[in-house]
XYZ file of N, CA and C in Angstrom:
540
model
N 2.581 -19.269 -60.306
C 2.217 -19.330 -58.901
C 3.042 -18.303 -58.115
N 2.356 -17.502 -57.303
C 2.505 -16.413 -56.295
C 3.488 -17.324 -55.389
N 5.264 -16.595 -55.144
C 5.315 -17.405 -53.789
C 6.117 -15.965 -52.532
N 5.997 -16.188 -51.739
C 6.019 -14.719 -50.816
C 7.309 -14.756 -50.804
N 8.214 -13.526 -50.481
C 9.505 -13.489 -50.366
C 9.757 -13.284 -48.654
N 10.864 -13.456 -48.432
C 11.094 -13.889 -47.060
C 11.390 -12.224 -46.824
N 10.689 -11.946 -45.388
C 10.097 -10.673 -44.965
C 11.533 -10.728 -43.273
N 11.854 -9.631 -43.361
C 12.738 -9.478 -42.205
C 12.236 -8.729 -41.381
N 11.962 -8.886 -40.110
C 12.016 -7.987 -38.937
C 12.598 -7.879 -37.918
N 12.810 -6.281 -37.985
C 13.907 -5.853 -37.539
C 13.045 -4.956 -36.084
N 13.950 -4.275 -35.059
C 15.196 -5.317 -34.393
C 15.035 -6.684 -33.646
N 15.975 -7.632 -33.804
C 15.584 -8.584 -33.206
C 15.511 -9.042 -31.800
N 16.122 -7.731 -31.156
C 16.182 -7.692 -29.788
C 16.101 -5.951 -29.293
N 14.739 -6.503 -28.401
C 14.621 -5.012 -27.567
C 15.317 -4.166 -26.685
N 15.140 -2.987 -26.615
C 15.650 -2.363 -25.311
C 14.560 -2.711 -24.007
N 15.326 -2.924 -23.271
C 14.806 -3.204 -21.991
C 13.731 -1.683 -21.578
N 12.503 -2.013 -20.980
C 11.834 -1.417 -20.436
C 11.980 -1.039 -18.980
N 11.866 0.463 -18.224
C 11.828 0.784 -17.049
C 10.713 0.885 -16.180
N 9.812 -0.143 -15.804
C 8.579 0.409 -14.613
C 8.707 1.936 -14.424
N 7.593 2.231 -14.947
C 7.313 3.806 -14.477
C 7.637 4.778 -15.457
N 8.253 4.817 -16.060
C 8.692 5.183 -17.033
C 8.582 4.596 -19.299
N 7.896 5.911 -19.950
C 7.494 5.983 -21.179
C 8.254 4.672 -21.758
N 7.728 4.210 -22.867
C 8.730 3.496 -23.886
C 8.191 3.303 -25.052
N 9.231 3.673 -25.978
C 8.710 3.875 -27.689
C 9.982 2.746 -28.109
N 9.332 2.164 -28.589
C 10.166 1.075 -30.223
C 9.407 0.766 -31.306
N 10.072 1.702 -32.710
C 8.853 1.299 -33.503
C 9.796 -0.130 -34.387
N 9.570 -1.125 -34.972
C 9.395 -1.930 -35.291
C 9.460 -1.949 -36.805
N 10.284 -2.592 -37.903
C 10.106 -2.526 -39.194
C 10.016 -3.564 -40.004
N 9.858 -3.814 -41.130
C 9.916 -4.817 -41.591
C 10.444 -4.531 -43.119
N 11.065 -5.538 -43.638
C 11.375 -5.273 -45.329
C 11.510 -6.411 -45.984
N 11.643 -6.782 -47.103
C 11.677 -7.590 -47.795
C 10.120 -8.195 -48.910
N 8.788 -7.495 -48.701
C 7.721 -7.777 -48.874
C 7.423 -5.811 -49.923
N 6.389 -6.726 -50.172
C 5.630 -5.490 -50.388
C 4.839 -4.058 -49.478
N 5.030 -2.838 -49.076
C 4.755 -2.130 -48.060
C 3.660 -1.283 -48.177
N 2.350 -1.331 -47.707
C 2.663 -1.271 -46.251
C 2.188 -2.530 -45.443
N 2.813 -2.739 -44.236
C 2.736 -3.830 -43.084
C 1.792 -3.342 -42.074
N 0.979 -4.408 -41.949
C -0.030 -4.655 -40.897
C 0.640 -5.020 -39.701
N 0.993 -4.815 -38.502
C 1.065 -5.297 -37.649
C 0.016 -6.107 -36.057
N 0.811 -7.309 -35.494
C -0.399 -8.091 -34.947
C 0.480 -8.567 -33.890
N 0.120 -8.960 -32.789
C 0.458 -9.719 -31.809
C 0.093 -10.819 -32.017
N 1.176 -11.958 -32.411
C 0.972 -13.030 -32.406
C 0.476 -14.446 -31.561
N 1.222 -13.820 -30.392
C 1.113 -14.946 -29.185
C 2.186 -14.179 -27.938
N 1.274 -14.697 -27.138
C 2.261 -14.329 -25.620
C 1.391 -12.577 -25.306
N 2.326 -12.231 -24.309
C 1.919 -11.187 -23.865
C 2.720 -9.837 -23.675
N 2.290 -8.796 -23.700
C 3.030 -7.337 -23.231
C 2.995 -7.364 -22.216
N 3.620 -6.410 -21.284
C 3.533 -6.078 -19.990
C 2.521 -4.850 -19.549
N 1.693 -5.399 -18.885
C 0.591 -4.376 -18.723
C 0.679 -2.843 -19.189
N -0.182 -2.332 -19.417
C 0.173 -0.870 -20.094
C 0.987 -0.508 -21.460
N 1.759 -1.751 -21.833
C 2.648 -1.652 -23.304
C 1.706 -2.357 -24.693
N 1.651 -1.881 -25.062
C 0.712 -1.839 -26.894
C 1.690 -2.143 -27.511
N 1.036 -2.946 -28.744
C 1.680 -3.097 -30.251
C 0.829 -2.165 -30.814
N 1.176 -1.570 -31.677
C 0.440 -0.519 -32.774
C 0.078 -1.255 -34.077
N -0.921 -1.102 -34.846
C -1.056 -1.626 -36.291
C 0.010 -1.133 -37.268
N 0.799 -0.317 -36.871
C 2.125 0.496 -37.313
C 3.258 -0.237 -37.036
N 3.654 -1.205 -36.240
C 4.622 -1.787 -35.664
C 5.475 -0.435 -34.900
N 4.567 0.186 -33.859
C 5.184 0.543 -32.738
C 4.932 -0.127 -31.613
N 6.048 -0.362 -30.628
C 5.666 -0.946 -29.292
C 5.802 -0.021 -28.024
N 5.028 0.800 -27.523
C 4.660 1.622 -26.267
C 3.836 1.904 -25.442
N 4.134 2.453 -24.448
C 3.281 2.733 -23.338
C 3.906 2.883 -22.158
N 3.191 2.713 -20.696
C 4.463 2.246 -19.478
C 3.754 1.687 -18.517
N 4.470 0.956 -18.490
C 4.058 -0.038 -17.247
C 4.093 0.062 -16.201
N 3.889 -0.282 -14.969
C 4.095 -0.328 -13.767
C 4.196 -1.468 -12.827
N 4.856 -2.549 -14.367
C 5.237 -4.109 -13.628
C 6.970 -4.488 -13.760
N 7.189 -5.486 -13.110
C 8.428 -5.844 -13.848
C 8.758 -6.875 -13.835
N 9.620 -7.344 -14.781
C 9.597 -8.648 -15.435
C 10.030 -9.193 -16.873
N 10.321 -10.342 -16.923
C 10.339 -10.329 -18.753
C 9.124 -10.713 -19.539
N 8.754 -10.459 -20.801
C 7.428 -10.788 -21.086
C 8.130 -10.964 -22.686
N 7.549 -12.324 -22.708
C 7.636 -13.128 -24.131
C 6.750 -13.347 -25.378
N 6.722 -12.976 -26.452
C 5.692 -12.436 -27.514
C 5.903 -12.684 -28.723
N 5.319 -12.942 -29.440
C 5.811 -12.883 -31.134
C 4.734 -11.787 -31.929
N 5.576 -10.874 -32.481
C 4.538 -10.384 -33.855
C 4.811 -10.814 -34.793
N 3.559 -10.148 -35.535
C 3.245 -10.570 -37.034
C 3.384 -9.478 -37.897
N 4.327 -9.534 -38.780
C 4.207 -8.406 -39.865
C 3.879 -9.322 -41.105
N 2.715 -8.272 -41.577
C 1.941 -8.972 -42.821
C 1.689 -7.523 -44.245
N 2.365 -8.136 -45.178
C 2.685 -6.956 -46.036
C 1.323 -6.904 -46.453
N 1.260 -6.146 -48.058
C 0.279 -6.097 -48.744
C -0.342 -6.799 -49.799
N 0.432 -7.707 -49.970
C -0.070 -9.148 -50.512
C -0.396 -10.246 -49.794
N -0.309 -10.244 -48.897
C -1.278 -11.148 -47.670
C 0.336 -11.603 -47.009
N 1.523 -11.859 -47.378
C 2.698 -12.883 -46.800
C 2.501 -11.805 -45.726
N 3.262 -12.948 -44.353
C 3.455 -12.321 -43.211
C 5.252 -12.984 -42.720
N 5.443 -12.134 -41.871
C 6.833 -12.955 -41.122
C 6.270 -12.927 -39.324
N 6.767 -13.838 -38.683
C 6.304 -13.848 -37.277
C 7.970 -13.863 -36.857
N 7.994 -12.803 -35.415
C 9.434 -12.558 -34.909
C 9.009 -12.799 -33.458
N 9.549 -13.896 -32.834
C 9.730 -13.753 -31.043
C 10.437 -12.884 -30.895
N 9.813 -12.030 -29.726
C 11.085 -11.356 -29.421
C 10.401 -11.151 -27.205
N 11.788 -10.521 -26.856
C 11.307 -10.433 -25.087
C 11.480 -8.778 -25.167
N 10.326 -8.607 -23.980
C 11.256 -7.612 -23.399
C 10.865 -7.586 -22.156
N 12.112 -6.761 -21.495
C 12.023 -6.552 -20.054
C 11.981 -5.826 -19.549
N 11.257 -5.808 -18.415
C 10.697 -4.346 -17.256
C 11.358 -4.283 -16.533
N 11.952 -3.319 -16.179
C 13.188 -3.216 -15.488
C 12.826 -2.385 -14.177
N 13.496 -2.395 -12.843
C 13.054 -1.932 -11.747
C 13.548 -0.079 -11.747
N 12.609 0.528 -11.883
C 12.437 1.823 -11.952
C 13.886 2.448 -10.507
N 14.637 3.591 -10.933
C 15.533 4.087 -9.569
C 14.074 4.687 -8.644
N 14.800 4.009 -7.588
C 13.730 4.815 -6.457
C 15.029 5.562 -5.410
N 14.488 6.845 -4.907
C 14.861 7.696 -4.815
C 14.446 7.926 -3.270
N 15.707 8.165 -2.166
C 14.818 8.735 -0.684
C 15.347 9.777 -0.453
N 14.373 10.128 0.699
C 14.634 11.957 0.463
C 13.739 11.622 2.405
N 15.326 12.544 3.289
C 16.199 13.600 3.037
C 16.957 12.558 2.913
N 18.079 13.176 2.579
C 19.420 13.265 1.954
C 20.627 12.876 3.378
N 19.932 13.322 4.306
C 20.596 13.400 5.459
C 19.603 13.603 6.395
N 20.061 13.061 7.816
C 19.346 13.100 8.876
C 20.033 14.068 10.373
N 18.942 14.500 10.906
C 19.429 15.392 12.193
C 20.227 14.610 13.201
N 20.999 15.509 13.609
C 21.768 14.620 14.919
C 20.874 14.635 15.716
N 21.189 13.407 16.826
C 20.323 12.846 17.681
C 20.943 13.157 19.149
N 20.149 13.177 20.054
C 20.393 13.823 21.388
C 20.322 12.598 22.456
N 21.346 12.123 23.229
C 21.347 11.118 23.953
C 20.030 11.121 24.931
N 19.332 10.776 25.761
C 17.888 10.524 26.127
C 16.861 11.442 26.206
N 17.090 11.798 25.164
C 15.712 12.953 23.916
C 15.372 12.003 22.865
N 14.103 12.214 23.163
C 12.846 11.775 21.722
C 13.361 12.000 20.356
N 13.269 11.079 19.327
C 13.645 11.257 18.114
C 12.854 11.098 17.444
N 12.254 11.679 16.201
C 11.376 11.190 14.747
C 11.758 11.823 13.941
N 11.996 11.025 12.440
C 12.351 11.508 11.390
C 12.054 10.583 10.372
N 10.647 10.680 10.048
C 9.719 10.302 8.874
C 11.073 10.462 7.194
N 11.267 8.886 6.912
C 11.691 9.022 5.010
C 10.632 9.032 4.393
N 10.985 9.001 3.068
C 10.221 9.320 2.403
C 10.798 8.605 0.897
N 10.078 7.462 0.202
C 10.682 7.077 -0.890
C 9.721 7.114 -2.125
N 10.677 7.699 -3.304
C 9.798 8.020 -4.641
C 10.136 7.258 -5.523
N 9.431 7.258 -7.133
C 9.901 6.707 -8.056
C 9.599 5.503 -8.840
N 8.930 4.490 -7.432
C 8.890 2.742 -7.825
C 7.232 2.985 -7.689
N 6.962 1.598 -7.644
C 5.148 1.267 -7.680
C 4.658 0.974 -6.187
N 3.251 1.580 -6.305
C 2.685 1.395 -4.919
C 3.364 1.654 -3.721
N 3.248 0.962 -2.206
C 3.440 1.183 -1.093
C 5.337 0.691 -1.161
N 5.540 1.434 0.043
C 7.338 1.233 0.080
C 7.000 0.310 1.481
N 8.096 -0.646 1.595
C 8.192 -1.429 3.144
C 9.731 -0.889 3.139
N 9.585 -0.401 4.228
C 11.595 -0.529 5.034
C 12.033 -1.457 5.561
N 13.493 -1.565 5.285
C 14.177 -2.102 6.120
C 15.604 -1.810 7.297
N 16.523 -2.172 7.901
C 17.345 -1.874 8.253
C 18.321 -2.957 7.289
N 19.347 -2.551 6.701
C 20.018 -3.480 5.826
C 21.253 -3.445 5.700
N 21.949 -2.385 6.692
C 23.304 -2.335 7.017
C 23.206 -1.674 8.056
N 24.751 -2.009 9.074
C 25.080 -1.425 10.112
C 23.826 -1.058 11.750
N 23.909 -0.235 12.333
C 22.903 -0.575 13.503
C 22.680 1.080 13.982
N 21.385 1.229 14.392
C 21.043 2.519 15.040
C 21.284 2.470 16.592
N 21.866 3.491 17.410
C 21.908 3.740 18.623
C 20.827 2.938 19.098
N 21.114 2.473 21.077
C 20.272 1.444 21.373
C 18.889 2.168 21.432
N 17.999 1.903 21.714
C 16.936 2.864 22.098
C 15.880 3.316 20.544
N 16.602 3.355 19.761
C 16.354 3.770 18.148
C 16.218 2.434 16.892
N 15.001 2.674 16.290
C 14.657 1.744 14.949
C 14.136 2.381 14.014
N 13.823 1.759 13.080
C 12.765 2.361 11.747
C 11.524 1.166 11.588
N 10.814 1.994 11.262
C 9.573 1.542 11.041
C 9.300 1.218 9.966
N 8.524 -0.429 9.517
C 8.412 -0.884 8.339
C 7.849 0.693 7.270
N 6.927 1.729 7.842
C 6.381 2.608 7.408
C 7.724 3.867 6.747
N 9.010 4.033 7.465
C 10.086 4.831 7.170
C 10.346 5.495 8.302
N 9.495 5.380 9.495
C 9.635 6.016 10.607
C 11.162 5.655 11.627
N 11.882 6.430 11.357
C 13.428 6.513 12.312
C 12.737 7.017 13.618
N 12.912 6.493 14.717
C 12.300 6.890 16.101
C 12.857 6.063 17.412
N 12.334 6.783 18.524
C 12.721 6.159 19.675
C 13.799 7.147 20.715
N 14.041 6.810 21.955
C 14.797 7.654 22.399
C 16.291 7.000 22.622
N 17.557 7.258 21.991
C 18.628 7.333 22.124
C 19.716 6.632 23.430
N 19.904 5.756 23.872
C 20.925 5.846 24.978
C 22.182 5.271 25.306
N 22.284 5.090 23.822
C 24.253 5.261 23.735
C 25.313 6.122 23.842
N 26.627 5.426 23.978
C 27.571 6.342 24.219
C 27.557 7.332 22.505
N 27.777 8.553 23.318
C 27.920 9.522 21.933
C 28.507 8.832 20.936
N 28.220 9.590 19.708
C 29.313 8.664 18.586
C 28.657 8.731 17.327
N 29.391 8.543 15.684
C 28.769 8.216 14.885
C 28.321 7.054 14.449
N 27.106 7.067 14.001
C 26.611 5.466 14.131
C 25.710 5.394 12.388
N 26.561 4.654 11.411
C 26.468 4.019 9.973
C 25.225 3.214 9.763
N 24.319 3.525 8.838
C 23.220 2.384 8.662
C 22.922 2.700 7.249
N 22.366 1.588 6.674
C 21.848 1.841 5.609
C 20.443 1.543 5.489
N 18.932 2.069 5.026
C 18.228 1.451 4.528
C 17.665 1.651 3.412
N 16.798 0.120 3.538
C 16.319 0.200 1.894
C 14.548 0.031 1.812
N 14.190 0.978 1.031
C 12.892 0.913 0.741
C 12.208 0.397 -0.400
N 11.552 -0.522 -0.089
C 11.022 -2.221 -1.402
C 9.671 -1.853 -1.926
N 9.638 -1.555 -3.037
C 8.564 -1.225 -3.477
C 7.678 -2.046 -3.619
N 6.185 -2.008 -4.469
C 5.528 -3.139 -4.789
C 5.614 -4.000 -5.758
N 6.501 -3.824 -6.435
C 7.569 -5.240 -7.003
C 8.190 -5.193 -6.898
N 8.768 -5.474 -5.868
C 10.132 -5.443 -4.750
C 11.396 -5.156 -5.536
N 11.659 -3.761 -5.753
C 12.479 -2.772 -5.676
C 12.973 -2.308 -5.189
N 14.345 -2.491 -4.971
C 14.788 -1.582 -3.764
C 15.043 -0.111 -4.028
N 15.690 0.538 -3.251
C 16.275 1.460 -2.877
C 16.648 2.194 -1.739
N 17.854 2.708 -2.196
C 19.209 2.267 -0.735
C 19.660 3.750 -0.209
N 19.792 4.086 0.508
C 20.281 5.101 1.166
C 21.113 4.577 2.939
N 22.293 5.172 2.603
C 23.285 4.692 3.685
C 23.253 6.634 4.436
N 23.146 6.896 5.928
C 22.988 8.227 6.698
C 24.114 7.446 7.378
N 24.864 8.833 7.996
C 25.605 9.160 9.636
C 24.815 9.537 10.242
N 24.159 8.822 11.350
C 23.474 9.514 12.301
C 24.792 9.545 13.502
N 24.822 11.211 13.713
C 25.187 11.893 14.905
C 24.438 11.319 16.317
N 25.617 11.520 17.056
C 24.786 11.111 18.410
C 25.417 11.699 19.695
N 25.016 13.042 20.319
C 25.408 13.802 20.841
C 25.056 13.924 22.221
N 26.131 13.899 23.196
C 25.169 14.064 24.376
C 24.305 15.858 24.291
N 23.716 15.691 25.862
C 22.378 16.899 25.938
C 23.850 18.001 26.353
């Protein structure tokens, strides 16, 4: 009587995945006869990520999260081994640009459109440290605006732009504040 030998798969723990960004893990198995079929057993990938009939796991996503799964490696005599394993989508760096903002002119008009890259879908702003001159806000959209009418001075803020799986990313400016 045929009895299967105990089949290992390897690794037993993934590298974490980045939203937005490629990801290759190929997947092995030993202890059986080769070559291995590979199968998704149960549970799910994260949108856009494949198992291969090769035991590679890639693609890229544009979610994030952990996502829980088992494959199946099944040699060439029919035995198989089944491995849970997770992996996780990790929140992509998002990136704002400029870098720096113009000094501002005490009761003169201000606009200065951000701009944030990197994460998924639409960005929402916030104000999330420190305070803009009175007269001056940002717009859920990235819009810095309004007219100015504090005492001159440097004035510290930080904001952060939340992607569509709420991602941040942070950028702290000196806005200048100069009389005319």
């Amino acid at each position: 009587t045929f009895t299967c030998p105990v089949i290992v798969v390897t690794p037993a723990t993934l590298p974490n995945a980045t939203a937005t960004a490629a990801y290759s893990q190929q997947l092995t198995a030993a202890g059986g006869t080769a070559p291995y079929a590979w199968s998704l057993a149960s549970g799910t990938l994260p949108a856009g990520i494949t198992l291969s009939g090769g035991g590679r796991i890639s693609g890229t996503t544009t979610v994030v999260g952990s996502f829980n799964f088992s494959v199946r490696a099944t040699d060439a005599s029919g035995c198989s081994a089944l491995m849970p394993l997770v992996l996780a989508a990790d929140c992509p760096p998002i990136s704002i640009t400029p870098t720096s903002i113009p000094v501002a002119i005490v009761g003169t008009p201000y606009n200065r459109q951000l701009t944030a890259t990197g994460g998924v879908g639409s960005y929402t702003w916030a104000l999330t440290g420190g305070a803009f001159p009175t007269g001056m806000s940002l717009s859920a959209g990235g819009l810095i605006s309004g007219t100015p009418t504090s005492t001159p001075g440097n004035y510290t803020v930080t904001l952060t732009a939340t992607d569509s799986n709420n991602c941040p990313g942070n950028i702290t400016y000196v806005l200048s504040l100069v009389c005319p």
